[in-house]
Amino acid sequence: MGVAGEKFQLGTVGALSLSVVSSVSIVICNKALMSSLGFNFATTLTSWHLLVTFCSLHVALCMKLFEHKPFDARTVMGFGVLNGISIGLLNLSLGFNSVGFYQMTKLAIIPCTVILETLFFRKKFSRNIKLSLSVLLVGVGVATVTDLQLNAVGSVLSLLAIITTCIAQIMTNTIQKKFKVSSTQLLYQSCPYQALTLFLIGPFLDGFLTNKNVFAFDYTTQVLFFIVLSCLISVSVNFSTFFVIGKTSPVTYQVLGHLKTCLVLTFGYVLLHDPFSWRNILGILIAVIGMVLYSYFCTRETQQKPAEVSPQVIQVKESESNPLISDSLSTAENGGSTTDDEPLKVPMWSSKYSRV
């Protein structure tokens, strides 16, 4: 049990580190591509990212680096299309809203995820966890939110972007656990649907937002170099995203995302000499405090769980003459329910998918 726990922690820490490094790298790369070279076709670029990711995973599959595990096709298709739509809605939200309101949209994803997991999964978040998340959101808000210009269309798009993003990230976690597939297996099967969705809507969406045609753009050698570099980095971004959400939780992934935001602001100031104020510094410091508190409380609560389970194990050993108690505990420890008639707790939105 101890060895398995160590491997889990090592894998999780590695995925968190890979996610931070790759995400910050791709933001810097895309910033150079869009700000300096004028390639502002974000949705189409994301579809290319997913296509390259799928091709890379297919090569890895041919090399037998992971095993292909097909499961419910409708679940995969719905999940892939939903992911693609959420990306498109986030880009539309940025196009119709000010940067400050867009940052508020991203901040709202954490409380929305907490609400959805509490309502549909009966997941409980302690007061300390909620407090640390509040500190984090205040810090990121102080550091990134500047202007708040509201409009009806932009507000509706932001609301849809928040809901679809939360559901997609929760599904990333629940699908891996329900169908017992790895992050690589899920990413490999859902990538084509995500890429196709964004490839179909990308040129129209980017054309609407930029008044330019992605296919008529002047693709110089420098532009092609940064596009290829961005696509290569995206492989590790997509892989680490699925891995982190599968191993931890959607909320933890969002906390990690705000850490990336703070790092991008810092690197932008150090490397690209972006404007930086005392408000940015104060916000980043508050956000870091929130992240540290979140990590501390999560670790402490995780360590408390084995201590709460151990008295139950002692009770079972003392009453081995009763097989019903023993069997029910064994079932619960393996992720099942304590009775055969207890329904499986799944979100209401997943009832449309057939069970494997």
PDB file of N, CA, C and O in Angstrom, residues 100-130:
ATOM      1  N   GLY A 100     -10.834  42.105 -18.484  1.00  0.00           N
ATOM      2  CA  GLY A 100     -11.150  41.979 -17.065  1.00  0.00           C
ATOM      3  C   GLY A 100     -12.335  41.060 -16.824  1.00  0.00           C
ATOM      4  O   GLY A 100     -12.302  40.212 -15.929  1.00  0.00           O
ATOM      5  N   PHE A 101     -13.390  41.206 -17.644  1.00  0.00           N
ATOM      6  CA  PHE A 101     -14.565  40.348 -17.474  1.00  0.00           C
ATOM      7  C   PHE A 101     -14.238  38.904 -17.858  1.00  0.00           C
ATOM      8  O   PHE A 101     -14.758  37.959 -17.256  1.00  0.00           O
ATOM      9  N   TYR A 102     -13.378  38.739 -18.860  1.00  0.00           N
ATOM     10  CA  TYR A 102     -12.951  37.384 -19.253  1.00  0.00           C
ATOM     11  C   TYR A 102     -12.193  36.702 -18.116  1.00  0.00           C
ATOM     12  O   TYR A 102     -12.380  35.509 -17.855  1.00  0.00           O
ATOM     13  N   GLN A 103     -11.339  37.457 -17.416  1.00  0.00           N
ATOM     14  CA  GLN A 103     -10.628  36.905 -16.267  1.00  0.00           C
ATOM     15  C   GLN A 103     -11.608  36.530 -15.151  1.00  0.00           C
ATOM     16  O   GLN A 103     -11.433  35.511 -14.478  1.00  0.00           O
ATOM     17  N   MET A 104     -12.649  37.321 -14.962  1.00  0.00           N
ATOM     18  CA  MET A 104     -13.677  36.988 -13.977  1.00  0.00           C
ATOM     19  C   MET A 104     -14.400  35.692 -14.370  1.00  0.00           C
ATOM     20  O   MET A 104     -14.767  34.885 -13.514  1.00  0.00           O
ATOM     21  N   THR A 105     -14.591  35.502 -15.669  1.00  0.00           N
ATOM     22  CA  THR A 105     -15.208  34.264 -16.160  1.00  0.00           C
ATOM     23  C   THR A 105     -14.368  33.057 -15.768  1.00  0.00           C
ATOM     24  O   THR A 105     -14.890  32.038 -15.300  1.00  0.00           O
ATOM     25  N   LYS A 106     -13.063  33.167 -15.949  1.00  0.00           N
ATOM     26  CA  LYS A 106     -12.169  32.058 -15.599  1.00  0.00           C
ATOM     27  C   LYS A 106     -12.152  31.827 -14.084  1.00  0.00           C
ATOM     28  O   LYS A 106     -12.073  30.680 -13.627  1.00  0.00           O
ATOM     29  N   LEU A 107     -12.233  32.919 -13.310  1.00  0.00           N
ATOM     30  CA  LEU A 107     -12.264  32.770 -11.851  1.00  0.00           C
ATOM     31  C   LEU A 107     -13.545  32.073 -11.386  1.00  0.00           C
ATOM     32  O   LEU A 107     -13.531  31.343 -10.391  1.00  0.00           O
ATOM     33  N   ALA A 108     -14.631  32.274 -12.117  1.00  0.00           N
ATOM     34  CA  ALA A 108     -15.917  31.708 -11.714  1.00  0.00           C
ATOM     35  C   ALA A 108     -15.981  30.200 -11.922  1.00  0.00           C
ATOM     36  O   ALA A 108     -16.908  29.548 -11.418  1.00  0.00           O
ATOM     37  N   ILE A 109     -15.031  29.636 -12.643  1.00  0.00           N
ATOM     38  CA  ILE A 109     -15.055  28.196 -12.922  1.00  0.00           C
ATOM     39  C   ILE A 109     -14.888  27.389 -11.635  1.00  0.00           C
ATOM     40  O   ILE A 109     -15.533  26.349 -11.454  1.00  0.00           O
ATOM     41  N   ILE A 110     -14.033  27.850 -10.713  1.00  0.00           N
ATOM     42  CA  ILE A 110     -13.813  27.098  -9.464  1.00  0.00           C
ATOM     43  C   ILE A 110     -15.084  27.021  -8.613  1.00  0.00           C
ATOM     44  O   ILE A 110     -15.523  25.921  -8.263  1.00  0.00           O
ATOM     45  N   PRO A 111     -15.724  28.151  -8.254  1.00  0.00           N
ATOM     46  CA  PRO A 111     -16.952  28.024  -7.451  1.00  0.00           C
ATOM     47  C   PRO A 111     -18.055  27.254  -8.170  1.00  0.00           C
ATOM     48  O   PRO A 111     -18.817  26.522  -7.527  1.00  0.00           O
ATOM     49  N   CYS A 112     -18.133  27.385  -9.490  1.00  0.00           N
ATOM     50  CA  CYS A 112     -19.140  26.650 -10.248  1.00  0.00           C
ATOM     51  C   CYS A 112     -18.872  25.139 -10.170  1.00  0.00           C
ATOM     52  O   CYS A 112     -19.803  24.336 -10.012  1.00  0.00           O
ATOM     53  N   THR A 113     -17.597  24.750 -10.265  1.00  0.00           N
ATOM     54  CA  THR A 113     -17.228  23.332 -10.162  1.00  0.00           C
ATOM     55  C   THR A 113     -17.564  22.796  -8.771  1.00  0.00           C
ATOM     56  O   THR A 113     -18.075  21.679  -8.635  1.00  0.00           O
ATOM     57  N   VAL A 114     -17.267  23.582  -7.755  1.00  0.00           N
ATOM     58  CA  VAL A 114     -17.584  23.177  -6.373  1.00  0.00           C
ATOM     59  C   VAL A 114     -19.090  22.958  -6.215  1.00  0.00           C
ATOM     60  O   VAL A 114     -19.535  21.966  -5.622  1.00  0.00           O
ATOM     61  N   ILE A 115     -19.892  23.869  -6.761  1.00  0.00           N
ATOM     62  CA  ILE A 115     -21.350  23.758  -6.658  1.00  0.00           C
ATOM     63  C   ILE A 115     -21.856  22.509  -7.376  1.00  0.00           C
ATOM     64  O   ILE A 115     -22.674  21.744  -6.849  1.00  0.00           O
ATOM     65  N   LEU A 116     -21.369  22.277  -8.612  1.00  0.00           N
ATOM     66  CA  LEU A 116     -21.817  21.118  -9.387  1.00  0.00           C
ATOM     67  C   LEU A 116     -21.432  19.805  -8.708  1.00  0.00           C
ATOM     68  O   LEU A 116     -22.247  18.866  -8.648  1.00  0.00           O
ATOM     69  N   GLU A 117     -20.199  19.724  -8.190  1.00  0.00           N
ATOM     70  CA  GLU A 117     -19.769  18.488  -7.534  1.00  0.00           C
ATOM     71  C   GLU A 117     -20.529  18.263  -6.219  1.00  0.00           C
ATOM     72  O   GLU A 117     -20.789  17.124  -5.832  1.00  0.00           O
ATOM     73  N   THR A 118     -20.882  19.354  -5.551  1.00  0.00           N
ATOM     74  CA  THR A 118     -21.656  19.224  -4.314  1.00  0.00           C
ATOM     75  C   THR A 118     -23.084  18.756  -4.598  1.00  0.00           C
ATOM     76  O   THR A 118     -23.617  17.885  -3.903  1.00  0.00           O
ATOM     77  N   LEU A 119     -23.700  19.302  -5.650  1.00  0.00           N
ATOM     78  CA  LEU A 119     -25.089  18.974  -5.968  1.00  0.00           C
ATOM     79  C   LEU A 119     -25.237  17.574  -6.560  1.00  0.00           C
ATOM     80  O   LEU A 119     -26.119  16.812  -6.165  1.00  0.00           O
ATOM     81  N   PHE A 120     -24.379  17.233  -7.536  1.00  0.00           N
ATOM     82  CA  PHE A 120     -24.575  16.008  -8.299  1.00  0.00           C
ATOM     83  C   PHE A 120     -23.752  14.828  -7.802  1.00  0.00           C
ATOM     84  O   PHE A 120     -24.048  13.682  -8.125  1.00  0.00           O
ATOM     85  N   PHE A 121     -22.685  15.089  -7.052  1.00  0.00           N
ATOM     86  CA  PHE A 121     -21.824  14.006  -6.585  1.00  0.00           C
ATOM     87  C   PHE A 121     -21.784  13.882  -5.074  1.00  0.00           C
ATOM     88  O   PHE A 121     -21.066  13.032  -4.539  1.00  0.00           O
ATOM     89  N   ARG A 122     -22.549  14.763  -4.381  1.00  0.00           N
ATOM     90  CA  ARG A 122     -22.553  14.763  -2.921  1.00  0.00           C
ATOM     91  C   ARG A 122     -21.135  14.916  -2.354  1.00  0.00           C
ATOM     92  O   ARG A 122     -20.839  14.424  -1.264  1.00  0.00           O
ATOM     93  N   LYS A 123     -20.271  15.583  -3.092  1.00  0.00           N
ATOM     94  CA  LYS A 123     -18.900  15.782  -2.622  1.00  0.00           C
ATOM     95  C   LYS A 123     -18.875  16.921  -1.613  1.00  0.00           C
ATOM     96  O   LYS A 123     -19.485  17.968  -1.828  1.00  0.00           O
ATOM     97  N   LYS A 124     -18.160  16.710  -0.513  1.00  0.00           N
ATOM     98  CA  LYS A 124     -18.106  17.706   0.545  1.00  0.00           C
ATOM     99  C   LYS A 124     -16.761  18.430   0.542  1.00  0.00           C
ATOM    100  O   LYS A 124     -15.710  17.807   0.471  1.00  0.00           O
ATOM    101  N   PHE A 125     -16.822  19.742   0.614  1.00  0.00           N
ATOM    102  CA  PHE A 125     -15.624  20.580   0.703  1.00  0.00           C
ATOM    103  C   PHE A 125     -15.608  21.219   2.092  1.00  0.00           C
ATOM    104  O   PHE A 125     -16.579  21.868   2.497  1.00  0.00           O
ATOM    105  N   SER A 126     -14.512  21.017   2.820  1.00  0.00           N
ATOM    106  CA  SER A 126     -14.423  21.545   4.177  1.00  0.00           C
ATOM    107  C   SER A 126     -14.364  23.069   4.170  1.00  0.00           C
ATOM    108  O   SER A 126     -14.099  23.702   3.147  1.00  0.00           O
ATOM    109  N   ARG A 127     -14.597  23.656   5.337  1.00  0.00           N
ATOM    110  CA  ARG A 127     -14.538  25.113   5.471  1.00  0.00           C
ATOM    111  C   ARG A 127     -13.137  25.634   5.155  1.00  0.00           C
ATOM    112  O   ARG A 127     -12.981  26.695   4.552  1.00  0.00           O
ATOM    113  N   ASN A 128     -12.109  24.878   5.563  1.00  0.00           N
ATOM    114  CA  ASN A 128     -10.727  25.306   5.286  1.00  0.00           C
ATOM    115  C   ASN A 128     -10.432  25.329   3.783  1.00  0.00           C
ATOM    116  O   ASN A 128      -9.763  26.239   3.287  1.00  0.00           O
ATOM    117  N   ILE A 129     -10.930  24.317   3.066  1.00  0.00           N
ATOM    118  CA  ILE A 129     -10.720  24.271   1.610  1.00  0.00           C
ATOM    119  C   ILE A 129     -11.413  25.456   0.947  1.00  0.00           C
ATOM    120  O   ILE A 129     -10.844  26.138   0.080  1.00  0.00           O
ATOM    121  N   LYS A 130     -12.650  25.736   1.363  1.00  0.00           N
ATOM    122  CA  LYS A 130     -13.391  26.866   0.792  1.00  0.00           C
ATOM    123  C   LYS A 130     -12.694  28.190   1.095  1.00  0.00           C
ATOM    124  O   LYS A 130     -12.636  29.084   0.242  1.00  0.00           O
TER     125      LYS A 130
END
